[in-house]
mmCIF file of C-alpha atoms in Angstrom:
data_model
loop_
_atom_site.group_PDB
_atom_site.id
_atom_site.type_symbol
_atom_site.label_atom_id
_atom_site.label_comp_id
_atom_site.label_asym_id
_atom_site.label_seq_id
_atom_site.Cartn_x
_atom_site.Cartn_y
_atom_site.Cartn_z
ATOM 1 C CA CYS A 805 59.176 84.591 146.479
ATOM 2 C CA LYS A 806 57.742 87.033 148.978
ATOM 3 C CA SER A 807 54.001 87.222 149.388
ATOM 4 C CA TYR A 808 51.944 90.311 149.959
ATOM 5 C CA GLN A 809 48.301 90.169 150.869
ATOM 6 C CA LEU A 810 45.836 92.405 149.086
ATOM 7 C CA ARG A 811 42.487 92.776 150.736
ATOM 8 C CA LEU A 812 39.659 93.837 148.443
ATOM 9 C CA ARG A 813 36.918 94.646 150.886
ATOM 10 C CA ILE A 814 36.307 98.022 149.281
ATOM 11 C CA ASN A 815 33.444 98.115 146.806
ATOM 12 C CA LEU A 816 35.359 98.341 143.487
ATOM 13 C CA ARG A 817 32.807 96.631 141.286
ATOM 14 C CA ASN A 818 33.755 98.728 138.248
ATOM 15 C CA LEU A 819 37.499 98.119 138.517
ATOM 16 C CA ARG A 820 38.738 96.850 135.151
ATOM 17 C CA HIS A 821 42.505 96.435 135.577
ATOM 18 C CA LEU A 822 44.386 95.118 138.595
ATOM 19 C CA GLU A 823 48.093 94.985 137.819
ATOM 20 C CA ILE A 824 50.324 94.259 140.754
ATOM 21 C CA GLU A 825 53.974 95.155 140.309
ATOM 22 C CA LEU A 826 56.286 95.937 143.173
ATOM 23 C CA ILE A 827 59.397 98.015 142.619
ATOM 24 C CA SER A 828 62.534 97.734 144.728
ATOM 25 C CA GLU A 829 63.529 101.190 145.989
ATOM 26 C CA GLU A 830 67.221 100.217 145.998
ATOM 27 C CA THR A 831 67.433 98.970 142.416
ATOM 28 C CA ASN A 832 64.353 100.576 140.802
ATOM 29 C CA TYR A 833 63.676 97.188 139.159
ATOM 30 C CA SER A 834 60.538 95.114 139.305
ATOM 31 C CA LEU A 835 60.705 92.393 141.898
ATOM 32 C CA ASP A 836 59.618 88.850 141.104
ATOM 33 C CA LEU A 837 56.749 88.922 143.543
ATOM 34 C CA SER A 838 53.175 87.854 143.363
ATOM 35 C CA VAL A 839 50.196 88.812 145.455
ATOM 36 C CA ARG A 840 47.799 86.472 147.178
ATOM 37 C CA ILE A 841 44.288 87.822 146.956
ATOM 38 C CA HIS A 842 41.850 86.810 149.640
ATOM 39 C CA GLU A 843 38.386 88.205 150.043
ATOM 40 C CA GLY A 844 36.474 90.200 147.473
ATOM 41 C CA ILE A 845 38.020 89.231 144.144
ATOM 42 C CA GLU A 846 34.762 87.598 143.046
ATOM 43 C CA ASN A 847 32.993 90.965 143.368
ATOM 44 C CA LEU A 848 35.122 92.567 140.649
ATOM 45 C CA GLU A 849 32.899 91.279 137.854
ATOM 46 C CA GLU A 850 34.014 94.020 135.415
ATOM 47 C CA LEU A 851 37.689 93.058 135.828
ATOM 48 C CA GLN A 852 39.499 92.560 132.520
ATOM 49 C CA THR A 853 43.130 92.364 133.678
ATOM 50 C CA LEU A 854 44.425 90.419 136.669
ATOM 51 C CA LEU A 855 48.210 90.253 136.926
ATOM 52 C CA SER A 856 50.578 88.522 139.346
ATOM 53 C CA VAL A 857 48.215 86.599 141.582
ATOM 54 C CA ARG A 858 49.659 83.889 143.807
ATOM 55 C CA ALA A 859 47.624 80.688 143.737
ATOM 56 C CA TYR A 860 49.202 78.615 146.504
ATOM 57 C CA PRO A 861 48.199 77.977 149.283
ATOM 58 C CA SER A 862 44.430 77.533 149.489
ATOM 59 C CA ALA A 863 43.886 78.395 145.853
ATOM 60 C CA ILE A 864 40.949 76.110 145.118
ATOM 61 C CA ASP A 865 38.865 78.778 146.823
ATOM 62 C CA LEU A 866 40.541 81.446 144.646
ATOM 63 C CA VAL A 867 39.811 79.477 141.476
ATOM 64 C CA LYS A 868 36.142 79.219 142.418
ATOM 65 C CA LYS A 869 36.078 82.974 142.903
ATOM 66 C CA LEU A 870 37.739 83.545 139.522
ATOM 67 C CA GLU A 871 34.781 81.798 137.857
ATOM 68 C CA ARG A 872 32.746 84.966 138.412
ATOM 69 C CA LEU A 873 35.268 87.065 136.482
ATOM 70 C CA ARG A 874 33.873 86.226 133.055
ATOM 71 C CA LYS A 875 35.180 89.421 131.414
ATOM 72 C CA LEU A 876 38.862 88.710 132.074
ATOM 73 C CA LYS A 877 41.078 89.329 129.051
ATOM 74 C CA VAL A 878 44.446 88.942 130.782
ATOM 75 C CA LEU A 879 45.233 86.466 133.577
ATOM 76 C CA VAL A 880 48.633 85.925 135.181
ATOM 77 C CA ILE A 881 48.695 83.420 138.024
ATOM 78 C CA TYR A 882 51.698 81.940 139.819
ATOM 79 C CA GLN A 883 52.452 79.022 142.134
ATOM 80 C CA LEU A 884 49.992 76.576 140.612
ATOM 81 C CA THR A 885 49.951 72.990 141.810
ATOM 82 C CA ALA A 886 48.593 70.089 139.761
ATOM 83 C CA GLU A 887 45.376 70.117 141.811
ATOM 84 C CA ILE A 888 44.890 73.854 141.412
ATOM 85 C CA GLY A 889 45.700 73.575 137.699
ATOM 86 C CA ASN A 890 42.878 71.078 137.196
ATOM 87 C CA ALA A 891 40.391 73.356 138.914
ATOM 88 C CA LEU A 892 41.697 76.367 137.002
ATOM 89 C CA GLY A 893 41.193 74.509 133.709
ATOM 90 C CA ALA A 894 37.453 74.330 134.292
ATOM 91 C CA THR A 895 37.429 78.037 135.113
ATOM 92 C CA ILE A 896 39.434 79.005 132.022
ATOM 93 C CA GLU A 897 36.882 77.217 129.842
ATOM 94 C CA LYS A 898 34.311 79.773 131.008
ATOM 95 C CA MET A 899 36.498 82.804 130.257
ATOM 96 C CA ASN A 900 35.237 83.588 126.767
ATOM 97 C CA HIS A 901 37.068 86.933 126.594
ATOM 98 C CA LEU A 902 40.519 85.664 127.649
ATOM 99 C CA GLU A 903 43.217 86.932 125.249
ATOM 100 C CA GLU A 904 46.424 86.515 127.258
ATOM 101 C CA SER A 905 47.382 84.092 129.977
ATOM 102 C CA ASN A 906 50.524 83.233 131.895
ATOM 103 C CA LEU A 907 50.291 80.155 134.102
ATOM 104 C CA ARG A 908 53.285 79.261 136.258
ATOM 105 C CA ALA A 909 53.701 76.128 138.352
ATOM 106 C CA ILE A 910 54.815 76.272 141.965
ATOM 107 C CA ASN A 911 58.199 74.786 141.012
ATOM 108 C CA GLU A 912 60.100 73.257 138.097
ATOM 109 C CA VAL A 913 59.043 69.669 138.832
ATOM 110 C CA GLU A 914 55.289 70.261 139.225
ATOM 111 C CA ILE A 915 53.334 68.881 136.279
ATOM 112 C CA LEU A 916 50.251 70.782 135.191
ATOM 113 C CA ASP A 917 47.750 68.725 133.243
ATOM 114 C CA LEU A 918 45.838 71.201 131.119
ATOM 115 C CA LYS A 919 44.251 68.522 128.965
ATOM 116 C CA CYS A 920 41.190 68.924 131.163
ATOM 117 C CA ILE A 921 40.310 72.039 129.165
ATOM 118 C CA SER A 922 37.925 70.752 126.529
ATOM 119 C CA SER A 923 36.655 74.077 125.223
ATOM 120 C CA SER A 924 39.519 76.528 124.995
ATOM 121 C CA PRO A 925 39.090 80.307 124.955
ATOM 122 C CA HIS A 926 38.960 81.047 121.206
ATOM 123 C CA LEU A 927 40.137 84.653 121.613
ATOM 124 C CA LEU A 928 43.400 83.562 123.288
ATOM 125 C CA ARG A 929 46.298 85.254 121.452
ATOM 126 C CA TYR A 930 49.219 84.778 123.861
ATOM 127 C CA LEU A 931 49.875 81.867 126.169
ATOM 128 C CA GLN A 932 52.824 81.308 128.464
ATOM 129 C CA LEU A 933 53.114 78.062 130.400
ATOM 130 C CA SER A 934 55.873 77.715 132.983
ATOM 131 C CA SER A 935 55.393 74.127 134.006
ATOM 132 C CA ARG A 936 56.307 70.596 133.110
ATOM 133 C CA LEU A 937 53.791 68.968 130.793
ATOM 134 C CA HIS A 938 53.357 65.312 129.883
ATOM 135 C CA GLN A 939 52.441 66.579 126.440
ATOM 136 C CA LEU A 940 51.206 69.775 124.869
ATOM 137 C CA PRO A 941 47.429 69.890 125.296
ATOM 138 C CA GLU A 942 45.616 69.300 122.009
ATOM 139 C CA TRP A 943 43.399 72.361 122.425
ATOM 140 C CA ILE A 944 46.406 74.680 122.032
ATOM 141 C CA SER A 945 46.863 73.675 118.390
ATOM 142 C CA LYS A 946 43.204 74.535 117.764
ATOM 143 C CA LEU A 947 43.393 78.144 118.969
ATOM 144 C CA PRO A 948 42.494 80.198 115.882
ATOM 145 C CA ASN A 949 43.937 83.504 117.171
ATOM 146 C CA LEU A 950 47.120 82.256 118.870
ATOM 147 C CA GLN A 951 50.041 84.541 117.966
ATOM 148 C CA GLY A 952 52.487 83.728 120.740
ATOM 149 C CA LEU A 953 53.290 80.609 122.737
ATOM 150 C CA VAL A 954 56.033 80.518 125.374
ATOM 151 C CA LEU A 955 56.930 77.285 127.163
ATOM 152 C CA HIS A 956 59.256 77.096 130.164
ATOM 153 C CA PHE A 957 60.537 74.003 132.042
#
């Protein structure tokens, strides 16, 4: 998976949707790429959609920055490790507006333990988990608005 760096040093405080999709000029198809965001993501406090962000490496810092994005409705994050997944769980608990989420582990053998989420986002309608799990977290069965659940690995 190639990585592209997106630097958000520009003052885009009112940006609501950041969807990162790269198209191959040869095939005109979307490439399976994710973007690693460095500085500035925490300043986008109005952000509602954040797609295709690469977590690894040094993602604990990214997860801390995501805590400030309390208005997120859609979150897609790739290359999660078990350690990053634990930190992300605490952040997801604070995302009261989250409606869709796609969380993908760094590889097919990485186990994400999402049981650390004690208070799940009640507005969550769609959840995709691409990771090995010891068991399905109990909070998923308590999501009152869940309409779609996709499990990979």
